[in-house]
mmCIF file of C-alpha atoms in Angstrom:
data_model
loop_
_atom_site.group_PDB
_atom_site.id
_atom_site.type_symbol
_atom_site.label_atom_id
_atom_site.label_comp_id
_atom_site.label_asym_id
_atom_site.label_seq_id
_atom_site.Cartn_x
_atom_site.Cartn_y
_atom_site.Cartn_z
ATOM 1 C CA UNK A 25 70.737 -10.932 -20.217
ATOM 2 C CA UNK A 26 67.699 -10.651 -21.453
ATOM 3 C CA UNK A 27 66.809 -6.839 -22.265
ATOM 4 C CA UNK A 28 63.435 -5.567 -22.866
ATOM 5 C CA UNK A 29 64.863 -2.604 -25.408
ATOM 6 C CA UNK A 30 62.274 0.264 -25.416
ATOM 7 C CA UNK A 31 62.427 2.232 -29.233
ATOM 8 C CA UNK A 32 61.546 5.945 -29.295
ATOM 9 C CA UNK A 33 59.141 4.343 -32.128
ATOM 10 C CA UNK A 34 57.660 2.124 -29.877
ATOM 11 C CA UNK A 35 56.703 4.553 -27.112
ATOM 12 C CA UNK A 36 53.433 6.539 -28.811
ATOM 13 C CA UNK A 37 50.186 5.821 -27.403
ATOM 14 C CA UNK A 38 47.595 4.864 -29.460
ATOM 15 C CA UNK A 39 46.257 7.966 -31.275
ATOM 16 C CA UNK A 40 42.513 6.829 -30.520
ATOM 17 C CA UNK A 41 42.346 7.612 -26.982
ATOM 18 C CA UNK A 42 38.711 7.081 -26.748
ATOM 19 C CA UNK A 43 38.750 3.655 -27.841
ATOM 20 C CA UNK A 44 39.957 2.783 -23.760
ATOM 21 C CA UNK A 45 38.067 5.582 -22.480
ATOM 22 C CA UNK A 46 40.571 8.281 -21.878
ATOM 23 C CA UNK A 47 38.595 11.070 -23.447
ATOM 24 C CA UNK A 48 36.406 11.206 -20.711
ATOM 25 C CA UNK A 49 38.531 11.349 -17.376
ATOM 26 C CA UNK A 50 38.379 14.566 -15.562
ATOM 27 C CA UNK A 51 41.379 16.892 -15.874
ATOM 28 C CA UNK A 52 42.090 16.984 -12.221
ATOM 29 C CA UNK A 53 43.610 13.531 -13.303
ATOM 30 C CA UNK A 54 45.700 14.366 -15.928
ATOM 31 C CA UNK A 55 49.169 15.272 -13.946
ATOM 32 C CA UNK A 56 51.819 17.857 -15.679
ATOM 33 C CA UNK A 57 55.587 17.553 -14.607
ATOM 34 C CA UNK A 58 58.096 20.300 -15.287
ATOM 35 C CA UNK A 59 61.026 18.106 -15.250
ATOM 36 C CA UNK A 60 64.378 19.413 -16.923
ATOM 37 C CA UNK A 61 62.390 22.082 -19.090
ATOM 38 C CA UNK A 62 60.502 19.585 -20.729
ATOM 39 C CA UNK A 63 56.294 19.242 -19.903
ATOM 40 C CA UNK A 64 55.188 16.047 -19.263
ATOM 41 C CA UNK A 65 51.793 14.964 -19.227
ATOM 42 C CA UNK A 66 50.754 11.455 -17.599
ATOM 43 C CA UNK A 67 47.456 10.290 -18.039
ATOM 44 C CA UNK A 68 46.574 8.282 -14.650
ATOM 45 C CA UNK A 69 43.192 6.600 -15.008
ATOM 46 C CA UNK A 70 40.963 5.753 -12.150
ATOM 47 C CA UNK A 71 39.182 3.331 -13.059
ATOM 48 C CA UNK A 72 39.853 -0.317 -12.620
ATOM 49 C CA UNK A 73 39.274 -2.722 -15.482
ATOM 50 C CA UNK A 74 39.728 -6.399 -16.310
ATOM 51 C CA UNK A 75 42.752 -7.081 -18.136
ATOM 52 C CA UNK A 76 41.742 -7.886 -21.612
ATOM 53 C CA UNK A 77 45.671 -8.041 -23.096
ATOM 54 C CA UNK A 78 49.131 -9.616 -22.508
ATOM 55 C CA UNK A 79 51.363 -6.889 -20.496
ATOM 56 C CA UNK A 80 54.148 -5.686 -22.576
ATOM 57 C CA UNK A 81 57.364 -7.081 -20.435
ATOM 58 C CA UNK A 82 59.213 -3.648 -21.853
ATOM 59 C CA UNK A 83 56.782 -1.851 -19.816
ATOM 60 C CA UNK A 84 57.593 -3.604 -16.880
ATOM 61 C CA UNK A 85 60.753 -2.783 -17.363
ATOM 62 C CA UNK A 86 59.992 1.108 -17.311
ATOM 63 C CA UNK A 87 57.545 0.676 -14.202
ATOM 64 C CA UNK A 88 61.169 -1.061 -12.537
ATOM 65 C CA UNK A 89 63.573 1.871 -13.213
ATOM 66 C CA UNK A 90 61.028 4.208 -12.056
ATOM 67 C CA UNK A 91 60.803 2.665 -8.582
ATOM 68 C CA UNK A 92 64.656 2.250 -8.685
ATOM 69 C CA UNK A 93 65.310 5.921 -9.835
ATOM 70 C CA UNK A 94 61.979 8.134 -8.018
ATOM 71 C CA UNK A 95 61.869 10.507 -10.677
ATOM 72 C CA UNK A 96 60.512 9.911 -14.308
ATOM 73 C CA UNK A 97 63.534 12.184 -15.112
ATOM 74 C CA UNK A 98 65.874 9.834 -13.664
ATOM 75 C CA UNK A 99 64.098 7.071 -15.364
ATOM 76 C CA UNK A 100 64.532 8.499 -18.594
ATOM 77 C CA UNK A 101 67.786 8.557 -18.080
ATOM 78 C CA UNK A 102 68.279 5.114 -17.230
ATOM 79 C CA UNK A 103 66.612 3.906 -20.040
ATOM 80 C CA UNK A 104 68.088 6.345 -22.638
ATOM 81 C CA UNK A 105 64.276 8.043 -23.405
ATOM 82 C CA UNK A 106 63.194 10.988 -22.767
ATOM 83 C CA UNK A 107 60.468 11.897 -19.900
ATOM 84 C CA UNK A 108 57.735 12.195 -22.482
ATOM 85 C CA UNK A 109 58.409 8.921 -23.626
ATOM 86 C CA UNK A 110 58.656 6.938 -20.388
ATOM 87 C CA UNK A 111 55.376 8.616 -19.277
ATOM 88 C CA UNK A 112 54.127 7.338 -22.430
ATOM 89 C CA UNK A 113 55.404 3.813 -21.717
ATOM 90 C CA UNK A 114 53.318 4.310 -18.177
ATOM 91 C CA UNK A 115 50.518 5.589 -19.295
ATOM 92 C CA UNK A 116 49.952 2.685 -21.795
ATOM 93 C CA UNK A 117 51.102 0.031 -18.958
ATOM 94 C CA UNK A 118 48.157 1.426 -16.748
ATOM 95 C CA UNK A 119 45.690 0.950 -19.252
ATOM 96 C CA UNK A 120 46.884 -2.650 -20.299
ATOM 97 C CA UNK A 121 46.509 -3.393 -16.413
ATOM 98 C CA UNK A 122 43.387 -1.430 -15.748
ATOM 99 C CA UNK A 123 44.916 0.099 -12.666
ATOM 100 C CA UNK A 124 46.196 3.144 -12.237
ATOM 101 C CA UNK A 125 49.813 3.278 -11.072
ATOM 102 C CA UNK A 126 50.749 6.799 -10.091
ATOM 103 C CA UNK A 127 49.335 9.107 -7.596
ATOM 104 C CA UNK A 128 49.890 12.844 -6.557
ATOM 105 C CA UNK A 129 51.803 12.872 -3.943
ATOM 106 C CA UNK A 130 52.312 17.060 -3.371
ATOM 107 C CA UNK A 131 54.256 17.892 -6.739
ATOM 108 C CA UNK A 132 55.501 14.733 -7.173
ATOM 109 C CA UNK A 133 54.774 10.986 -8.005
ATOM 110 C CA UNK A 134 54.647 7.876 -6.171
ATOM 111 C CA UNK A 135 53.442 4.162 -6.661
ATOM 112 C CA UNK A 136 49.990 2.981 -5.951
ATOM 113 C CA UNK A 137 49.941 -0.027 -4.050
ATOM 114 C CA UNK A 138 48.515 -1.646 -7.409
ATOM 115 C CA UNK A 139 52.064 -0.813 -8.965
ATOM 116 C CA UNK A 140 54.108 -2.645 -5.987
ATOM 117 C CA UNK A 141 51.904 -5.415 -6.511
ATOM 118 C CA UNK A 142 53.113 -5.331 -10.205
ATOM 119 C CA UNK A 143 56.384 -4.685 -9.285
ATOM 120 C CA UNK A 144 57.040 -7.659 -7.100
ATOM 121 C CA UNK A 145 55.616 -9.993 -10.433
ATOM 122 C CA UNK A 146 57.867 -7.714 -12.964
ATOM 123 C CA UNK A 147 60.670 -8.897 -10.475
ATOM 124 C CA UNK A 148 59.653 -12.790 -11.043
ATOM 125 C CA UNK A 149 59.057 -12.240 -14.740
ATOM 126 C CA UNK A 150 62.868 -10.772 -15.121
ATOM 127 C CA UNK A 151 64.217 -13.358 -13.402
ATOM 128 C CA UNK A 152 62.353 -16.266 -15.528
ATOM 129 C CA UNK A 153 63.858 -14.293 -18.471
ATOM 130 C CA UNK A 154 67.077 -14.643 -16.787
ATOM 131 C CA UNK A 155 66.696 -17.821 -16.156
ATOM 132 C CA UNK A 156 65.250 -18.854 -19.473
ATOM 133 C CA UNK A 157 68.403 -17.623 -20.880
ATOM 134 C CA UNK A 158 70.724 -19.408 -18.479
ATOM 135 C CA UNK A 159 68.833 -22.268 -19.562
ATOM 136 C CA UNK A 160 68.952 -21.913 -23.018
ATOM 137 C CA UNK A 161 73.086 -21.131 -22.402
ATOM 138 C CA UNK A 162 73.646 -24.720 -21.631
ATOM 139 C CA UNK A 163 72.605 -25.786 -25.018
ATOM 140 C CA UNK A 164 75.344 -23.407 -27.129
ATOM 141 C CA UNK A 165 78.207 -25.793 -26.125
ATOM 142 C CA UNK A 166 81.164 -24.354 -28.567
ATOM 143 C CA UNK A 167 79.425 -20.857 -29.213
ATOM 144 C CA UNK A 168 81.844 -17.326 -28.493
ATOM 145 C CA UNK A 169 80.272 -16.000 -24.941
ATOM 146 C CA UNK A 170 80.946 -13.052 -23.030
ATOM 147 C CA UNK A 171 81.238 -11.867 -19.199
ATOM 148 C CA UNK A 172 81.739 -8.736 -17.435
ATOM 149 C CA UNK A 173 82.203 -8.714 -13.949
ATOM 150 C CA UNK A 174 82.543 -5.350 -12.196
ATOM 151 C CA UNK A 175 84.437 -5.306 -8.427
ATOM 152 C CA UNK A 176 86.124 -2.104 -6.423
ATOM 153 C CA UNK A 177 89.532 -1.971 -7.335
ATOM 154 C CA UNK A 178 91.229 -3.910 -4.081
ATOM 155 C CA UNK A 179 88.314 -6.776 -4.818
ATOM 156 C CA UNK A 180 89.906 -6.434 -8.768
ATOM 157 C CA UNK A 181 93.174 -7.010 -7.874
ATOM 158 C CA UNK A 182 93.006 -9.689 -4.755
ATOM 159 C CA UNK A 183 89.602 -11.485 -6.235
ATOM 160 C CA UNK A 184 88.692 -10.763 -9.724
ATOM 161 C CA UNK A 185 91.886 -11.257 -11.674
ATOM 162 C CA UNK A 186 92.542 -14.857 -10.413
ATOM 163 C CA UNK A 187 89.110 -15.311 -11.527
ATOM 164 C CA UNK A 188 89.594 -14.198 -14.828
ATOM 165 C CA UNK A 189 92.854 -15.590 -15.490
ATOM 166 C CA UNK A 190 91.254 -19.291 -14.565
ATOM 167 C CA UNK A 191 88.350 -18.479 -17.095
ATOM 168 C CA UNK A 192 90.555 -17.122 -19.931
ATOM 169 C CA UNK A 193 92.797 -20.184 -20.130
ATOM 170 C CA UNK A 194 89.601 -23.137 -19.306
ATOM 171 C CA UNK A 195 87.498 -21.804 -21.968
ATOM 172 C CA UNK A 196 89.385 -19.612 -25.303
ATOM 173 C CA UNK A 197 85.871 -19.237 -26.456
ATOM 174 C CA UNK A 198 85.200 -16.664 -23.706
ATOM 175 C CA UNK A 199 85.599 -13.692 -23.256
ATOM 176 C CA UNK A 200 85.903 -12.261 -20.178
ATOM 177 C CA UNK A 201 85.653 -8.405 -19.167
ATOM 178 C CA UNK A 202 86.957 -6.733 -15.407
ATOM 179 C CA UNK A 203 85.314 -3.023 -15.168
ATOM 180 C CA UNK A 204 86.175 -0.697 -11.910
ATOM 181 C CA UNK A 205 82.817 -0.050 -9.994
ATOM 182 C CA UNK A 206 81.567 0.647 -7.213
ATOM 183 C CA UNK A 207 78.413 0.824 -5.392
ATOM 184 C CA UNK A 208 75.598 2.380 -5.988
ATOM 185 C CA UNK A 209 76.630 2.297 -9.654
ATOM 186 C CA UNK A 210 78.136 -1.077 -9.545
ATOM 187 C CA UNK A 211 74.251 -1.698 -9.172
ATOM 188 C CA UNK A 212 72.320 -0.137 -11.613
ATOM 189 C CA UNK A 213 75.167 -1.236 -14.130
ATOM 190 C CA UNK A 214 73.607 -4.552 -13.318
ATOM 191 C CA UNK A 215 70.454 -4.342 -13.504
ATOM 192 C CA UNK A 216 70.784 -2.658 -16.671
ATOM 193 C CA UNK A 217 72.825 -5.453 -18.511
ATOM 194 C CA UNK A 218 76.000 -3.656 -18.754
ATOM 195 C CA UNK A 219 77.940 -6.084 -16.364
ATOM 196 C CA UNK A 220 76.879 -9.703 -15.540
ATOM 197 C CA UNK A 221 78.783 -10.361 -11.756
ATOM 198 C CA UNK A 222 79.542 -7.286 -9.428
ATOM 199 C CA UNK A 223 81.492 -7.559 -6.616
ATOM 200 C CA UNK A 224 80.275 -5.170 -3.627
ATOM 201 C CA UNK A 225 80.823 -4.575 0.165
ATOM 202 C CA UNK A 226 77.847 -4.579 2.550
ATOM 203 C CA UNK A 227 76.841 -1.256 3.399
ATOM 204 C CA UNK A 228 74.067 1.050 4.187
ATOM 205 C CA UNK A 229 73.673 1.701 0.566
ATOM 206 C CA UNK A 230 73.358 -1.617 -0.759
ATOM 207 C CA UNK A 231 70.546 -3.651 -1.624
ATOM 208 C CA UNK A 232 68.689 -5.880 1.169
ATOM 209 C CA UNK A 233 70.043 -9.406 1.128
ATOM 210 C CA UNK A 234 65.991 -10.193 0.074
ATOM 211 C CA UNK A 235 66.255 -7.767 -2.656
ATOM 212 C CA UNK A 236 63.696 -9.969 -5.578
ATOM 213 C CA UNK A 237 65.959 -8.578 -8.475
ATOM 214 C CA UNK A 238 69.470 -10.256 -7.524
ATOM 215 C CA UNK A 239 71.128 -13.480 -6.170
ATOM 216 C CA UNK A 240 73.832 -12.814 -3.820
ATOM 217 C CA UNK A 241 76.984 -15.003 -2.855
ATOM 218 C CA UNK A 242 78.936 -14.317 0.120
ATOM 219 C CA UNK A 243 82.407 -13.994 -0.249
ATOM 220 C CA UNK A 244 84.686 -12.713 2.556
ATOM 221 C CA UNK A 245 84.611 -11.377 5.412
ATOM 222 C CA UNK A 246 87.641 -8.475 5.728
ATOM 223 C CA UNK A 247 88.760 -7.679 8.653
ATOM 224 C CA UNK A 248 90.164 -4.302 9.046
ATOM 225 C CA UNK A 249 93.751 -3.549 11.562
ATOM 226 C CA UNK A 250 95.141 -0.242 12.532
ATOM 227 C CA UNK A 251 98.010 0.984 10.052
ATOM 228 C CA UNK A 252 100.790 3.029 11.870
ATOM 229 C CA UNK A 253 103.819 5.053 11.116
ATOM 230 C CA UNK A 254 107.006 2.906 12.060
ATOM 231 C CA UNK A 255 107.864 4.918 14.941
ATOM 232 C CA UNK A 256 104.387 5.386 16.099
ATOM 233 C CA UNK A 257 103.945 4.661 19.734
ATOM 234 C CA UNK A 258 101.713 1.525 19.487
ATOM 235 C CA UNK A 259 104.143 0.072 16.775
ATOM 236 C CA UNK A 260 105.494 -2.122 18.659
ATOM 237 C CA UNK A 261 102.291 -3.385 20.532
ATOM 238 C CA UNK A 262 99.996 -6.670 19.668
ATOM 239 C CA UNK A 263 97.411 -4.952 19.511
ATOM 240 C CA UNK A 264 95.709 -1.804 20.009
ATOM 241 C CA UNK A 265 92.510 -0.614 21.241
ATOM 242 C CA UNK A 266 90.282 1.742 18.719
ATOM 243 C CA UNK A 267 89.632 4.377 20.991
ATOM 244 C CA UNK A 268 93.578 5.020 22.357
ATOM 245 C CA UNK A 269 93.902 6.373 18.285
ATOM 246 C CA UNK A 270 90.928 9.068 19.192
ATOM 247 C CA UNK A 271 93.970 11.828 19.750
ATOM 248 C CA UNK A 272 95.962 11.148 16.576
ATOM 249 C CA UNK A 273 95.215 12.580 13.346
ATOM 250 C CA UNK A 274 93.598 10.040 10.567
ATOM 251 C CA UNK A 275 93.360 9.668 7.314
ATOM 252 C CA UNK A 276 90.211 8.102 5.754
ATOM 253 C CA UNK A 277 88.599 7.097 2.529
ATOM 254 C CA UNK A 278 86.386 9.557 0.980
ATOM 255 C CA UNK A 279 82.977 10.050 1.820
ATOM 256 C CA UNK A 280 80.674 7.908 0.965
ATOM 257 C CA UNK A 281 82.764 4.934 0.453
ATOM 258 C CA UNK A 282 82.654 1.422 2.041
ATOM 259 C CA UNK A 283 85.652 1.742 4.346
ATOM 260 C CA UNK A 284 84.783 5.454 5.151
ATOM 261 C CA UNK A 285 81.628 4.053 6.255
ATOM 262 C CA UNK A 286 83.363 0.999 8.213
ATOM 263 C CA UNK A 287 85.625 3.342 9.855
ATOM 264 C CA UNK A 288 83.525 6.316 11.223
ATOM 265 C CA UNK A 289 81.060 3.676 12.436
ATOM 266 C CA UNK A 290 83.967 1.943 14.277
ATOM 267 C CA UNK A 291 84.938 5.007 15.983
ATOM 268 C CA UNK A 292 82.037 5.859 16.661
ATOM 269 C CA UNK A 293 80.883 2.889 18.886
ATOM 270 C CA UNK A 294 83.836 3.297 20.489
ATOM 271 C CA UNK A 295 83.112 6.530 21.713
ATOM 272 C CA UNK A 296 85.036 9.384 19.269
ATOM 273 C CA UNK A 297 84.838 10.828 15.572
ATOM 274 C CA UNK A 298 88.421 10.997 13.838
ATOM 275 C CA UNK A 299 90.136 13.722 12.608
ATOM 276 C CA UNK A 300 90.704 13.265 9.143
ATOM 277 C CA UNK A 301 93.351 15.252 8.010
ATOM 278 C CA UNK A 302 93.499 13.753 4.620
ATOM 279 C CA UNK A 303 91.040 11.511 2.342
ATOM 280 C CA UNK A 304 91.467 9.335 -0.377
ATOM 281 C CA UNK A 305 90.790 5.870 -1.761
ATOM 282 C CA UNK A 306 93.754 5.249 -3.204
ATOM 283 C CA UNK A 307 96.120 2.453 -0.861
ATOM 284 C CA UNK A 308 99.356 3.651 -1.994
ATOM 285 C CA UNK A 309 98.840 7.225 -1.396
ATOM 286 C CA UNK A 310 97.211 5.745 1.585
ATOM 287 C CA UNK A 311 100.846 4.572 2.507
ATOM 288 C CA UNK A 312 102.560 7.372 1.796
ATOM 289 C CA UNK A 313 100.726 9.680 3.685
ATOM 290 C CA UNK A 314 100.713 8.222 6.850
ATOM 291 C CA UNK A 315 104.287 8.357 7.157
ATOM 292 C CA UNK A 316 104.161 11.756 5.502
ATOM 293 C CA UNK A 317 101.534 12.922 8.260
ATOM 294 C CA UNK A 318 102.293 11.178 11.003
ATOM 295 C CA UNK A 319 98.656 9.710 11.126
ATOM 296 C CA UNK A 320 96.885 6.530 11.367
ATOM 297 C CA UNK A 321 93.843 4.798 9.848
ATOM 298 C CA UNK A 322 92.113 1.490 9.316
ATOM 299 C CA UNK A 323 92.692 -0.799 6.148
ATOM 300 C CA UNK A 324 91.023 -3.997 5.294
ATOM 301 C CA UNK A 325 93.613 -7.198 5.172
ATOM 302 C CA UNK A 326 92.191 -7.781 1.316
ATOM 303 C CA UNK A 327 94.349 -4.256 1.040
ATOM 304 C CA UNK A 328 97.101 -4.467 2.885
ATOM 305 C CA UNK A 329 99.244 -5.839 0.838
ATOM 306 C CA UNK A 330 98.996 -2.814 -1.642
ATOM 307 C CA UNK A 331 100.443 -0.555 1.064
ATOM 308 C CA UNK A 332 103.938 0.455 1.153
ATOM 309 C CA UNK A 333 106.541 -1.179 3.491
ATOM 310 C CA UNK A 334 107.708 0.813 6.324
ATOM 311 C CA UNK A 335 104.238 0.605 7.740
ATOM 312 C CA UNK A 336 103.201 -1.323 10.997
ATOM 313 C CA UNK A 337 99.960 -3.125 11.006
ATOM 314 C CA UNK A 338 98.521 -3.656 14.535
ATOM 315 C CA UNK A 339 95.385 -5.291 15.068
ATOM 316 C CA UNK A 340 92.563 -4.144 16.998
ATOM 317 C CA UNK A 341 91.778 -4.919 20.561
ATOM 318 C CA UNK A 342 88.102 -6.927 21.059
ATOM 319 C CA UNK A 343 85.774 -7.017 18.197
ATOM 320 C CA UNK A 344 87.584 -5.810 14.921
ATOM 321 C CA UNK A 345 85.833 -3.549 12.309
ATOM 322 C CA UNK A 346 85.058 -5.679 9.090
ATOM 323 C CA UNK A 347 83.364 -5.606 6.039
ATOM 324 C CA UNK A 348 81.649 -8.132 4.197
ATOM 325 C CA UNK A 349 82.040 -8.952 0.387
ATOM 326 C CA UNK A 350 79.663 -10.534 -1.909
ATOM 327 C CA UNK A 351 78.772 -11.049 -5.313
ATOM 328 C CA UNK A 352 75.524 -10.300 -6.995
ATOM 329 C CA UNK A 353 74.109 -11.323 -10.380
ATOM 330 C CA UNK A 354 70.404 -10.360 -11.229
ATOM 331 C CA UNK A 355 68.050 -12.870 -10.247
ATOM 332 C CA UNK A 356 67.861 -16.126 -12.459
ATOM 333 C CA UNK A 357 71.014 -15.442 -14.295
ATOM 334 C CA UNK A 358 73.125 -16.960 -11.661
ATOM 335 C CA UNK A 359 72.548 -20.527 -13.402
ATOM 336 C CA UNK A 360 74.046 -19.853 -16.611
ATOM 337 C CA UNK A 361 77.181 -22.036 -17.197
ATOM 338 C CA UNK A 362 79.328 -19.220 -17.520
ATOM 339 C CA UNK A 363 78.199 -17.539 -14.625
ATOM 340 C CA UNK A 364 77.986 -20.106 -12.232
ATOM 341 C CA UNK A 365 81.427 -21.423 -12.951
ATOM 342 C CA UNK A 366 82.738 -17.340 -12.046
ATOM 343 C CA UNK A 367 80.980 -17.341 -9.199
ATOM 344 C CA UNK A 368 82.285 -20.664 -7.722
ATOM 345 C CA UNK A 369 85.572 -19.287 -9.036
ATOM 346 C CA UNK A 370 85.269 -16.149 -7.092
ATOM 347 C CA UNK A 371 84.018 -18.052 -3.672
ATOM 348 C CA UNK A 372 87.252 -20.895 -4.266
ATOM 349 C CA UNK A 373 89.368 -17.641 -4.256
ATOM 350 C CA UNK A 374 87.472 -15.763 -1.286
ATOM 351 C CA UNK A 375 88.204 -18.997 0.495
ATOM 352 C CA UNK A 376 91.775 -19.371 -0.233
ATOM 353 C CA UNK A 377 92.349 -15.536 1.324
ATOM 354 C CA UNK A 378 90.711 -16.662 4.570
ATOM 355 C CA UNK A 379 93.102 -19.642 4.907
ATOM 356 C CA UNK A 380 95.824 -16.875 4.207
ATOM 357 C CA UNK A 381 94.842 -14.078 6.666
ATOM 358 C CA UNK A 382 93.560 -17.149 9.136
ATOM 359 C CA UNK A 383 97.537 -18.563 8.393
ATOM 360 C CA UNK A 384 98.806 -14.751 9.476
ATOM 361 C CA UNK A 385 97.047 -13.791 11.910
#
């Protein structure tokens, strides 16, 4: 990817401030942030000018994390500055634009409307650069390339090693890199360049399908079944409705997560909240403490092989539960040779586990 790097070095203002007229706006405009100990002072001007010089794309890119993160503190982090710097990087973005891009908004910060109307051009400029690089990708026939695609660890196992096992032995040039993630982080890890494909679940938390900064493939759609002790009393059934379980204790993902999420909504439409008893993302633990506990819960059919035997899977009565998987690559990147032949390798594989759990069920 193409990475606007931002060097403490690079990040001054000019010295001359009254060269641009900054000497002379009122101090009522000149906003002070206690953020982690350290004083930072952002210059916001007010008055709008005509642009008279090329935007630094690095600046952009510090104007992005800032609506991504909401804090300059969390910005900062993000980018590996400090909070002096990145209001540095702002301040000197503003006055390239001629509009000012922060307002008070009690003791914090938000975005002018002139800085969303950046924003949504920063998010067409990153994905040219993306795609300029995709493009110039298809001319280094025979050069050493690299991907790193980052998936949950059931998407990992069932998705992304067949994926990179087809890529390691088509092309010994490349080299290919699987990293446990998960969302939000999967996220920001891609956006900031450290992985090139995630693989994520749809969930509150995740970004809008219209979301300018990525390009998303659907994958699967994973239906989840009630997992029961062997002599449960619905072990022998064909299925099960959701809300005969409301009595028995459950055990659930922890908070936060995808299936967590899945689940609570699930039981919640029809018409209880479980009793967790025990939490934990892990499938074999999953497996063992169900028959430990006597308890019940609901796993996606991407994960149910992973689960010990002596377990009964029973489907759910009407309208299952399911999540929905997809990959994501930032915006214009999803053209690049390498990364278009994962992806189609990823969908080829999402498509051979429906014609499995289609054959099953």
């Amino acid at each position: 990817m193409v990475q606007p790097e931002v060097d403490d070095d690079e990040v001054h203002a000019p010295d001359h401030g009254h060269q641009h007229g900054e000497d002379h706006i009122p101090e009522r405009h000149r906003i002070t942030l206690d953020a982690a100990k350290e004083s930072v002072h952002l210059l916001v001007p007010t008055l709008t000018r005509k642009l008279r010089c090329m935007i630094d794309v690095r600046r952009l890119r510090v104007l992005r994390e800032l609506a991504d993160h909401g804090t300059i503190v969390a910005a900062a982090g993000a980018l590996h500055l400090t909070p002096s710097a990145v209001s540095q990087q702002l301040t000197a973005l503003a006055r390239e634009t001629g509009v000012a891009l922060l307002e008070p908004d009690g003791r914090r910060l938000r975005l002018t409307d002139a800085a969303h109307v950046l924003l949504q051009h920063a998010h067409v400029v990153f994905a040219q650069l993306e795609q300029a690089e995709a493009d110039l990708a298809r001319h280094a026939a025979g050069h050493r390339s690299s991907l790193r695609i980052g998936a949950f660890p059931t998407a990992l196992a069932q998705l992304v090693a067949p994926v990179v096992a087809a890529l390691r032995h088509a092309d010994e040039l490349l080299s290919v890199q699987a990293v446990e993630t998960d969302e939000p982080a999967c996220f920001a890890q891609l956006a900031g360049g450290e992985l090139d494909i995630v693989v994520s679940v749809e969930t509150s938390g995740a970004p809008q399908q219209d979301d300018p900064r990525l390009h998303r493939t659907p994958l699967l759609a994973d239906v989840l079944d009630a997992v029961l002790p062997a002599d449960h009393r619905y072990a022998g059934a064909t299925a099960v409705a959701l809300e005969d379980l409301a009595a028995d204790a459950w055990i659930l993902a922890l908070p936060g997560s995808s299936c967590e999420e899945i689940t609570r909504v699930a039981c919640a439409t029809a018409g209880f909240t479980p009793r967790s008893t025990h939490s934990t993302n892990d499938w074999t633990a999953t497996g063992a403490l169900l028959a430990a506990a006597g308890a019940v819960t609901l796993v996606p059919r991407l994960a149910q092989p992973l689960l010990p035997a002596g377990l009964v899977v029973v489907p759910l009565a009407g309208a299952s539960p399911t999540r929905h998987l997809f990959a994501a690559t930032r915006r214009g990147a999803s053209t690049a040779p390498v990364t278009a032949r994962a992806l189609n390798l990823l969908a080829e594989t999402a498509a051979s586990l429906r014609r499995i759990a289609s054959t099953c069920g």
